PDB file of C-alpha atoms in Angstrom:
ATOM      1  CA  MET H 168      25.935  14.160 -35.084  1.00 95.00           C
ATOM      2  CA  LEU H 169      23.801  13.586 -31.983  1.00 96.00           C
ATOM      3  CA  ASP H 170      22.993  10.864 -29.451  1.00 95.00           C
ATOM      4  CA  ALA H 171      19.777  10.708 -27.405  1.00 95.00           C
ATOM      5  CA  GLY H 172      21.189   8.947 -24.331  1.00 93.00           C
ATOM      6  CA  ASP H 173      22.028   5.579 -22.732  1.00 92.00           C
ATOM      7  CA  PHE H 174      25.112   5.390 -24.941  1.00 90.00           C
ATOM      8  CA  LEU H 175      26.948   3.578 -22.116  1.00 89.00           C
ATOM      9  CA  GLY H 176      24.510   0.680 -22.007  1.00 80.00           C
ATOM     10  CA  SER H 177      20.988  -0.434 -21.197  1.00 72.00           C
ATOM     11  CA  ALA H 178      19.216  -1.982 -18.241  1.00 60.00           C
ATOM     12  CA  GLN H 179      20.329  -5.366 -19.635  1.00 60.00           C
ATOM     13  CA  SER H 180      24.027  -4.412 -19.680  1.00 63.00           C
ATOM     14  CA  VAL H 181      26.471  -5.582 -17.016  1.00 63.00           C
ATOM     15  CA  SER H 182      28.673  -3.103 -15.133  1.00 68.00           C
ATOM     16  CA  THR H 183      31.974  -4.985 -15.021  1.00 80.00           C
ATOM     17  CA  LEU H 184      35.516  -3.613 -15.087  1.00 82.00           C
ATOM     18  CA  ASP H 185      35.970  -4.585 -18.731  1.00 85.00           C
ATOM     19  CA  ALA H 186      32.647  -2.904 -19.591  1.00 88.00           C
ATOM     20  CA  LYS H 187      33.843   0.216 -17.772  1.00 91.00           C
ATOM     21  CA  LEU H 188      37.034   0.151 -19.836  1.00 92.00           C
ATOM     22  CA  LYS H 189      34.925  -0.114 -22.992  1.00 92.00           C
ATOM     23  CA  ALA H 190      32.981   2.942 -21.806  1.00 94.00           C
ATOM     24  CA  GLU H 191      36.213   4.955 -21.548  1.00 95.00           C
ATOM     25  CA  PHE H 192      37.126   4.082 -25.110  1.00 96.00           C
ATOM     26  CA  LEU H 193      33.586   4.742 -26.318  1.00 95.00           C
ATOM     27  CA  PHE H 194      34.012   8.361 -25.220  1.00 96.00           C
ATOM     28  CA  LYS H 195      37.287   8.525 -27.144  1.00 96.00           C
ATOM     29  CA  GLY H 196      35.613   7.066 -30.235  1.00 95.00           C
ATOM     30  CA  MET H 197      32.644   9.422 -30.111  1.00 96.00           C
ATOM     31  CA  ALA H 198      34.990  12.388 -29.833  1.00 96.00           C
ATOM     32  CA  LEU H 199      37.016  11.057 -32.756  1.00 96.00           C
ATOM     33  CA  VAL H 200      33.899  10.658 -34.907  1.00 94.00           C
ATOM     34  CA  GLY H 201      32.860  14.219 -34.102  1.00 95.00           C
ATOM     35  CA  TYR H 202      29.628  14.118 -32.105  1.00 96.00           C
ATOM     36  CA  ASP H 203      28.152  17.592 -31.669  1.00 97.00           C
ATOM     37  CA  ALA H 204      26.256  16.761 -28.471  1.00 97.00           C
ATOM     38  CA  VAL H 205      24.968  13.798 -26.471  1.00 97.00           C
ATOM     39  CA  ALA H 206      21.919  13.615 -24.236  1.00 97.00           C
ATOM     40  CA  LEU H 207      22.239  12.006 -20.825  1.00 97.00           C
ATOM     41  CA  GLY H 208      20.154   8.908 -20.085  1.00 94.00           C
ATOM     42  CA  GLU H 209      19.847   7.188 -16.733  1.00 93.00           C
ATOM     43  CA  GLN H 210      22.146   4.318 -17.812  1.00 92.00           C
ATOM     44  CA  ASP H 211      24.971   6.750 -18.522  1.00 94.00           C
ATOM     45  CA  PHE H 212      25.400   7.053 -14.738  1.00 93.00           C
ATOM     46  CA  ARG H 213      25.927   3.284 -14.341  1.00 90.00           C
ATOM     47  CA  TYR H 214      29.592   3.773 -13.300  1.00 91.00           C
ATOM     48  CA  GLY H 215      28.878   6.763 -11.068  1.00 91.00           C
ATOM     49  CA  GLU H 216      28.669  10.498 -11.582  1.00 93.00           C
ATOM     50  CA  ASP H 217      32.402  10.978 -10.960  1.00 94.00           C
ATOM     51  CA  PHE H 218      33.292   8.621 -13.819  1.00 94.00           C
ATOM     52  CA  LEU H 219      30.843  10.292 -16.214  1.00 95.00           C
ATOM     53  CA  LYS H 220      32.070  13.789 -15.371  1.00 95.00           C
ATOM     54  CA  ALA H 221      35.710  12.766 -15.842  1.00 96.00           C
ATOM     55  CA  GLN H 222      35.039  11.180 -19.238  1.00 97.00           C
ATOM     56  CA  PHE H 223      33.204  14.230 -20.552  1.00 97.00           C
ATOM     57  CA  ALA H 224      36.024  16.466 -19.351  1.00 96.00           C
ATOM     58  CA  GLU H 225      38.706  14.321 -20.997  1.00 96.00           C
ATOM     59  CA  SER H 226      36.883  13.806 -24.292  1.00 95.00           C
ATOM     60  CA  ALA H 227      35.526  17.384 -24.550  1.00 95.00           C
ATOM     61  CA  LEU H 228      32.168  15.955 -25.684  1.00 96.00           C
ATOM     62  CA  LYS H 229      29.179  18.167 -24.923  1.00 97.00           C
ATOM     63  CA  SER H 230      26.498  16.717 -22.633  1.00 97.00           C
ATOM     64  CA  LEU H 231      22.914  17.980 -22.582  1.00 98.00           C
ATOM     65  CA  SER H 232      19.937  17.708 -20.252  1.00 98.00           C
ATOM     66  CA  ALA H 233      17.331  20.325 -19.467  1.00 98.00           C
ATOM     67  CA  ASN H 234      15.941  18.473 -16.458  1.00 97.00           C
ATOM     68  CA  ILE H 235      18.774  16.600 -14.736  1.00 97.00           C
ATOM     69  CA  MET H 236      19.275  18.823 -11.733  1.00 96.00           C
ATOM     70  CA  ASN H 237      21.619  19.118  -8.804  1.00 94.00           C
ATOM     71  CA  LEU H 238      19.955  17.692  -5.714  1.00 90.00           C
ATOM     72  CA  ASP H 239      18.797  21.122  -4.552  1.00 87.00           C
ATOM     73  CA  GLY H 240      16.460  21.107  -7.568  1.00 85.00           C
ATOM     74  CA  LYS H 241      17.404  24.695  -8.399  1.00 88.00           C
ATOM     75  CA  SER H 242      20.380  24.403 -10.723  1.00 95.00           C
ATOM     76  CA  ARG H 243      20.987  22.210 -13.783  1.00 96.00           C
ATOM     77  CA  TYR H 244      23.635  19.527 -13.738  1.00 96.00           C
ATOM     78  CA  THR H 245      24.783  20.297 -17.293  1.00 97.00           C
ATOM     79  CA  ALA H 246      23.817  22.485 -20.247  1.00 97.00           C
ATOM     80  CA  ALA H 247      20.204  22.201 -21.384  1.00 98.00           C
ATOM     81  CA  THR H 248      20.773  23.304 -24.961  1.00 98.00           C
ATOM     82  CA  THR H 249      23.323  23.967 -27.652  1.00 98.00           C
ATOM     83  CA  LEU H 250      23.233  25.964 -30.883  1.00 97.00           C
ATOM     84  CA  LEU H 251      24.968  24.380 -33.873  1.00 97.00           C
ATOM     85  CA  LYS H 252      25.884  26.866 -36.586  1.00 94.00           C
ATOM     86  CA  ARG H 253      25.802  25.399 -40.054  1.00 91.00           C
ATOM     87  CA  GLU H 254      26.372  26.959 -43.462  1.00 87.00           C
ATOM     88  CA  HIS H 255      22.736  27.816 -44.181  1.00 89.00           C
ATOM     89  CA  TYR H 256      20.894  27.168 -40.900  1.00 93.00           C
ATOM     90  CA  ASN H 257      21.344  27.314 -37.155  1.00 96.00           C
ATOM     91  CA  VAL H 258      20.264  24.135 -35.363  1.00 97.00           C
ATOM     92  CA  GLY H 259      19.104  24.385 -31.758  1.00 98.00           C
ATOM     93  CA  VAL H 260      19.233  21.198 -29.661  1.00 98.00           C
ATOM     94  CA  VAL H 261      17.627  20.529 -26.270  1.00 98.00           C
ATOM     95  CA  SER H 262      17.477  17.293 -24.273  1.00 98.00           C
ATOM     96  CA  VAL H 263      15.051  15.905 -21.670  1.00 98.00           C
ATOM     97  CA  LEU H 264      14.868  12.728 -19.596  1.00 97.00           C
ATOM     98  CA  SER H 265      11.843  10.907 -18.156  1.00 96.00           C
ATOM     99  CA  THR H 266      11.145  11.492 -14.446  1.00 95.00           C
ATOM    100  CA  GLU H 267      10.636   7.721 -13.994  1.00 94.00           C
ATOM    101  CA  HIS H 268      14.421   7.485 -13.492  1.00 92.00           C
ATOM    102  CA  LYS H 269      14.515   9.974 -10.626  1.00 92.00           C
ATOM    103  CA  ALA H 270      15.368   7.416  -7.922  1.00 90.00           C
ATOM    104  CA  GLN H 271      18.211   5.992 -10.012  1.00 87.00           C
ATOM    105  CA  LEU H 272      19.875   9.389 -10.386  1.00 89.00           C
ATOM    106  CA  GLU H 273      19.417  10.198  -6.723  1.00 88.00           C
ATOM    107  CA  ASP H 274      21.448   7.051  -5.995  1.00 86.00           C
ATOM    108  CA  ALA H 275      24.192   7.868  -8.524  1.00 79.00           C
ATOM    109  CA  HIS H 276      26.510   9.043  -5.726  1.00 80.00           C
ATOM    110  CA  LEU H 277      26.670   5.506  -4.333  1.00 85.00           C
ATOM    111  CA  LEU H 278      29.053   4.649  -7.192  1.00 85.00           C
ATOM    112  CA  GLY H 279      31.091   7.832  -6.762  1.00 89.00           C
ATOM    113  CA  GLY H 280      30.179  11.473  -7.231  1.00 90.00           C
ATOM    114  CA  LYS H 281      27.111  13.429  -6.264  1.00 90.00           C
ATOM    115  CA  ALA H 282      23.414  12.640  -6.119  1.00 90.00           C
ATOM    116  CA  LEU H 283      21.159  14.250  -8.717  1.00 94.00           C
ATOM    117  CA  THR H 284      17.456  14.573  -9.372  1.00 95.00           C
ATOM    118  CA  ILE H 285      15.104  15.068 -12.333  1.00 96.00           C
ATOM    119  CA  SER H 286      12.653  17.949 -12.692  1.00 96.00           C
ATOM    120  CA  ASP H 287       9.357  17.939 -14.604  1.00 97.00           C
ATOM    121  CA  THR H 288      10.010  16.880 -18.195  1.00 97.00           C
ATOM    122  CA  LYS H 289       7.406  19.039 -19.919  1.00 98.00           C
ATOM    123  CA  ALA H 290       8.234  22.214 -17.999  1.00 98.00           C
ATOM    124  CA  ALA H 291      11.962  21.739 -18.637  1.00 98.00           C
ATOM    125  CA  LEU H 292      11.346  21.193 -22.348  1.00 98.00           C
ATOM    126  CA  VAL H 293       9.282  24.360 -22.672  1.00 98.00           C
ATOM    127  CA  GLU H 294      12.036  26.313 -20.918  1.00 98.00           C
ATOM    128  CA  GLY H 295      14.725  24.759 -23.098  1.00 98.00           C
ATOM    129  CA  LEU H 296      12.857  25.463 -26.335  1.00 98.00           C
ATOM    130  CA  ALA H 297      12.601  29.122 -25.299  1.00 98.00           C
ATOM    131  CA  GLU H 298      16.410  29.198 -25.104  1.00 97.00           C
ATOM    132  CA  ILE H 299      16.739  28.059 -28.746  1.00 98.00           C
ATOM    133  CA  LYS H 300      13.759  29.953 -30.200  1.00 96.00           C
ATOM    134  CA  SER H 301      16.052  31.848 -32.595  1.00 95.00           C
ATOM    135  CA  ALA H 302      17.244  28.610 -34.253  1.00 97.00           C
ATOM    136  CA  ASP H 303      16.069  27.753 -37.769  1.00 96.00           C
ATOM    137  CA  LEU H 304      15.675  24.090 -36.801  1.00 97.00           C
ATOM    138  CA  ARG H 305      14.751  22.970 -33.274  1.00 98.00           C
ATOM    139  CA  VAL H 306      15.708  19.405 -32.325  1.00 98.00           C
ATOM    140  CA  VAL H 307      14.690  17.609 -29.125  1.00 98.00           C
ATOM    141  CA  LEU H 308      16.720  14.648 -27.863  1.00 98.00           C
ATOM    142  CA  ALA H 309      13.999  12.846 -25.912  1.00 97.00           C
ATOM    143  CA  HIS H 310      15.111  10.083 -23.573  1.00 96.00           C
ATOM    144  CA  LEU H 311      11.581   8.765 -23.158  1.00 95.00           C
ATOM    145  CA  SER H 312       9.340   5.929 -24.230  1.00 94.00           C
ATOM    146  CA  TYR H 313       7.851   6.397 -27.698  1.00 94.00           C
ATOM    147  CA  ASP H 314       4.344   6.854 -26.243  1.00 95.00           C
ATOM    148  CA  ASP H 315       5.528   9.516 -23.780  1.00 96.00           C
ATOM    149  CA  ALA H 316       7.389  11.293 -26.578  1.00 95.00           C
ATOM    150  CA  ARG H 317       4.271  11.399 -28.768  1.00 95.00           C
ATOM    151  CA  THR H 318       2.275  12.805 -25.869  1.00 96.00           C
ATOM    152  CA  LEU H 319       4.893  15.505 -25.329  1.00 96.00           C
ATOM    153  CA  VAL H 320       4.801  16.462 -29.022  1.00 96.00           C
ATOM    154  CA  SER H 321       1.026  16.877 -28.817  1.00 95.00           C
ATOM    155  CA  GLU H 322       1.306  19.141 -25.773  1.00 96.00           C
ATOM    156  CA  VAL H 323       4.361  21.294 -26.614  1.00 97.00           C
ATOM    157  CA  SER H 324       4.682  23.423 -29.753  1.00 95.00           C
ATOM    158  CA  GLY H 325       7.799  24.592 -31.542  1.00 95.00           C
ATOM    159  CA  ILE H 326       9.472  21.183 -32.032  1.00 97.00           C
ATOM    160  CA  ASP H 327      10.702  20.518 -35.570  1.00 97.00           C
ATOM    161  CA  VAL H 328      12.450  17.180 -34.912  1.00 97.00           C
ATOM    162  CA  MET H 329      12.303  14.800 -31.944  1.00 97.00           C
ATOM    163  CA  ILE H 330      14.883  12.010 -31.713  1.00 97.00           C
ATOM    164  CA  ILE H 331      13.694   9.346 -29.268  1.00 95.00           C
ATOM    165  CA  ALA H 332      15.827   6.872 -27.321  1.00 93.00           C
ATOM    166  CA  HIS H 333      15.278   4.516 -24.395  1.00 87.00           C
ATOM    167  CA  GLU H 334      13.316   1.487 -25.557  1.00 86.00           C
ATOM    168  CA  ARG H 335      15.330  -1.497 -26.736  1.00 83.00           C
ATOM    169  CA  GLN H 336      13.791  -1.792 -30.204  1.00 85.00           C
ATOM    170  CA  ALA H 337      14.926  -1.520 -33.809  1.00 87.00           C
ATOM    171  CA  PRO H 338      14.396   2.006 -35.168  1.00 89.00           C
ATOM    172  CA  ASN H 339      11.103   2.894 -36.812  1.00 86.00           C
ATOM    173  CA  ALA H 340      11.058   4.803 -40.084  1.00 89.00           C
ATOM    174  CA  PRO H 341      11.150   8.553 -39.343  1.00 93.00           C
ATOM    175  CA  HIS H 342       7.655   9.990 -39.713  1.00 93.00           C
ATOM    176  CA  GLN H 343       5.680  13.153 -39.073  1.00 92.00           C
ATOM    177  CA  VAL H 344       3.205  13.747 -36.270  1.00 92.00           C
ATOM    178  CA  GLY H 345       1.614  17.080 -37.036  1.00 90.00           C
ATOM    179  CA  SER H 346       4.482  19.379 -37.963  1.00 90.00           C
ATOM    180  CA  THR H 347       7.083  17.414 -35.960  1.00 95.00           C
ATOM    181  CA  ILE H 348       9.358  14.736 -37.424  1.00 96.00           C
ATOM    182  CA  LEU H 349       9.827  11.775 -35.044  1.00 96.00           C
ATOM    183  CA  ALA H 350      12.803   9.423 -35.294  1.00 95.00           C
ATOM    184  CA  THR H 351      13.823   6.535 -33.024  1.00 93.00           C
ATOM    185  CA  THR H 352      17.430   5.458 -32.547  1.00 89.00           C
ATOM    186  CA  GLY H 353      17.537   1.700 -32.012  1.00 87.00           C
ATOM    187  CA  TYR H 354      19.969   0.323 -29.436  1.00 86.00           C
ATOM    188  CA  ASP H 355      23.581  -0.752 -28.790  1.00 85.00           C
ATOM    189  CA  GLY H 356      24.943   1.502 -31.549  1.00 85.00           C
ATOM    190  CA  LYS H 357      23.775  -0.889 -34.268  1.00 89.00           C
ATOM    191  CA  TRP H 358      22.342   1.763 -36.590  1.00 91.00           C
ATOM    192  CA  LEU H 359      23.315   5.180 -37.873  1.00 92.00           C
ATOM    193  CA  GLY H 360      20.314   7.446 -38.357  1.00 93.00           C
ATOM    194  CA  GLN H 361      20.332  10.091 -41.044  1.00 94.00           C
ATOM    195  CA  LEU H 362      17.865  12.933 -41.430  1.00 94.00           C
ATOM    196  CA  GLU H 363      17.946  14.751 -44.739  1.00 95.00           C
ATOM    197  CA  LEU H 364      15.788  17.853 -44.269  1.00 94.00           C
ATOM    198  CA  TYR H 365      14.646  20.724 -46.434  1.00 93.00           C
ATOM    199  CA  ARG H 366      12.108  23.526 -46.174  1.00 92.00           C
ATOM    200  CA  ASP H 367       9.100  23.517 -48.463  1.00 91.00           C
ATOM    201  CA  ALA H 368       7.291  26.553 -49.872  1.00 92.00           C
ATOM    202  CA  ASP H 369       5.434  26.974 -46.565  1.00 89.00           C
ATOM    203  CA  GLU H 370       8.732  27.014 -44.640  1.00 88.00           C
ATOM    204  CA  THR H 371       7.864  23.635 -43.089  1.00 90.00           C
ATOM    205  CA  TRP H 372      10.636  21.075 -42.628  1.00 94.00           C
ATOM    206  CA  GLN H 373      10.268  17.984 -44.816  1.00 94.00           C
ATOM    207  CA  MET H 374      12.315  14.777 -45.090  1.00 95.00           C
ATOM    208  CA  GLY H 375      14.478  13.970 -48.117  1.00 94.00           C
ATOM    209  CA  SER H 376      14.894  10.575 -49.754  1.00 93.00           C
ATOM    210  CA  SER H 377      18.075   9.589 -47.888  1.00 94.00           C
ATOM    211  CA  THR H 378      16.388   9.838 -44.478  1.00 94.00           C
ATOM    212  CA  GLY H 379      16.486   6.538 -42.602  1.00 92.00           C
ATOM    213  CA  ALA H 380      18.360   4.208 -40.240  1.00 91.00           C
ATOM    214  CA  TYR H 381      21.337   2.372 -41.696  1.00 91.00           C
ATOM    215  CA  PRO H 382      22.759  -0.801 -40.048  1.00 92.00           C
ATOM    216  CA  LEU H 383      26.399  -0.443 -39.041  1.00 89.00           C
ATOM    217  CA  ASP H 384      27.595  -3.715 -40.538  1.00 87.00           C
ATOM    218  CA  SER H 385      30.556  -5.065 -42.475  1.00 84.00           C
ATOM    219  CA  GLY H 386      29.463  -3.108 -45.551  1.00 84.00           C
ATOM    220  CA  TYR H 387      31.286  -0.077 -44.173  1.00 85.00           C
ATOM    221  CA  GLY H 388      35.011   0.220 -44.754  1.00 85.00           C
ATOM    222  CA  GLU H 389      37.463   0.322 -41.870  1.00 88.00           C
ATOM    223  CA  ASP H 390      38.493   3.721 -40.513  1.00 92.00           C
ATOM    224  CA  LYS H 391      42.197   3.723 -39.635  1.00 95.00           C
ATOM    225  CA  GLU H 392      41.905   6.080 -36.659  1.00 96.00           C
ATOM    226  CA  LEU H 393      39.081   4.061 -35.137  1.00 94.00           C
ATOM    227  CA  ALA H 394      40.922   0.802 -35.877  1.00 95.00           C
ATOM    228  CA  ASP H 395      43.986   2.186 -34.070  1.00 96.00           C
ATOM    229  CA  LEU H 396      41.799   3.204 -31.137  1.00 96.00           C
ATOM    230  CA  TYR H 397      40.415  -0.339 -30.972  1.00 94.00           C
ATOM    231  CA  GLN H 398      43.954  -1.715 -30.835  1.00 96.00           C
ATOM    232  CA  ASP H 399      44.708   0.691 -27.977  1.00 95.00           C
ATOM    233  CA  TYR H 400      41.656  -0.696 -26.169  1.00 94.00           C
ATOM    234  CA  LEU H 401      42.878  -4.281 -26.645  1.00 93.00           C
ATOM    235  CA  GLU H 402      46.288  -3.345 -25.223  1.00 93.00           C
ATOM    236  CA  ARG H 403      44.674  -1.733 -22.176  1.00 92.00           C
ATOM    237  CA  LEU H 404      42.431  -4.757 -21.759  1.00 90.00           C
ATOM    238  CA  LYS H 405      45.440  -7.061 -21.862  1.00 89.00           C
ATOM    239  CA  GLY H 406      47.297  -4.912 -19.342  1.00 87.00           C
ATOM    240  CA  GLU H 407      44.383  -4.946 -16.890  1.00 84.00           C
ATOM    241  CA  ALA H 408      43.400  -8.588 -17.375  1.00 78.00           C
ATOM    242  CA  ASP H 409      44.529  -9.648 -13.875  1.00 74.00           C
ATOM    243  CA  LYS H 410      42.542  -6.862 -12.244  1.00 73.00           C
ATOM    244  CA  ILE H 411      39.442  -7.819 -14.246  1.00 69.00           C
ATOM    245  CA  VAL H 412      39.770 -11.512 -13.335  1.00 70.00           C
ATOM    246  CA  ASP H 413      40.302 -10.685  -9.645  1.00 68.00           C
ATOM    247  CA  ALA H 414      37.060  -8.674  -9.663  1.00 64.00           C
ATOM    248  CA  ILE H 415      35.021 -11.707 -10.739  1.00 62.00           C
ATOM    249  CA  LYS H 416      33.205 -13.237  -7.782  1.00 60.00           C
ATOM    250  CA  GLN H 417      34.376 -16.784  -7.074  1.00 56.00           C
ATOM    251  CA  GLU H 418      32.091 -19.205  -5.249  1.00 59.00           C
ATOM    252  CA  THR H 419      33.312 -22.429  -3.681  1.00 54.00           C
ATOM    253  CA  PRO H 420      31.134 -25.400  -4.755  1.00 54.00           C
ATOM    254  CA  ALA H 421      28.741 -26.517  -2.039  1.00 57.00           C
ATOM    255  CA  GLY H 422      29.894 -30.155  -2.113  1.00 55.00           C
ATOM    256  CA  GLY H 423      33.476 -29.454  -1.051  1.00 52.00           C
ATOM    257  CA  SER H 424      34.820 -30.386  -4.472  1.00 48.00           C
ATOM    258  CA  TYR H 425      36.494 -28.052  -6.946  1.00 47.00           C
ATOM    259  CA  VAL H 426      35.066 -30.099  -9.810  1.00 49.00           C
ATOM    260  CA  GLY H 427      31.384 -30.270  -9.035  1.00 47.00           C
ATOM    261  CA  GLY H 428      28.781 -30.188  -6.344  1.00 47.00           C
ATOM    262  CA  GLU H 429      29.154 -33.791  -5.108  1.00 48.00           C
ATOM    263  CA  VAL H 430      31.114 -34.722  -2.004  1.00 47.00           C
ATOM    264  CA  CYS H 431      33.979 -37.110  -2.683  1.00 48.00           C
ATOM    265  CA  THR H 432      33.880 -40.252  -0.566  1.00 45.00           C
TER     266      THR H 432
END
């Protein structure tokens, strides 16, 4: 199971204390579900680099990015790739992020932690793919616009699957561009994407009939462990309610009245 980034929110999300608490429990939930790796998007730094680093350490989730760099531009912030060993195939995974978010990552330290930068997306992808060249299936987690992802596929060879995240749109049906399968993820965790893959006689990866994006709605039964985790979240939320309320900005009405904006006479 993989995520292509911005799992902590989008540009439209608000960064409040209760949202930050939700983010903590999201890490716990993803670890409980059994994610193999998650790509880093720019919105995952919305609570600061310190917070993100602490949550990954506590949850033991694996983060990926081939081109998020320490500010010196010479060393990577996290692992670029991972190799997932399955019964019949080895799956290599690499992640890249668009350079359009460079300024946002360089300011990540303002919320706690260290400043980061983003190196060239294409060059980092080529380097990352070289690290997983022995894999039977090579998957790219591309935190890019769909158009930029398609351009990258046309310019870089050796990609079997590209999973695309960033744009706030419902997922498209997975489809092939040349020899690469492209899949988009949707937003806000509303869908679960499934890729059923097999090799044809030419050793090319093809999609099976169960491939698609499935809405996470009430049709799914309740998982007891996740339900218990949700109750833990509600208890924490209740315990920190005063702190959350105190953090809300209060403005005195301009008219000198605590009811409305008119002056009482």
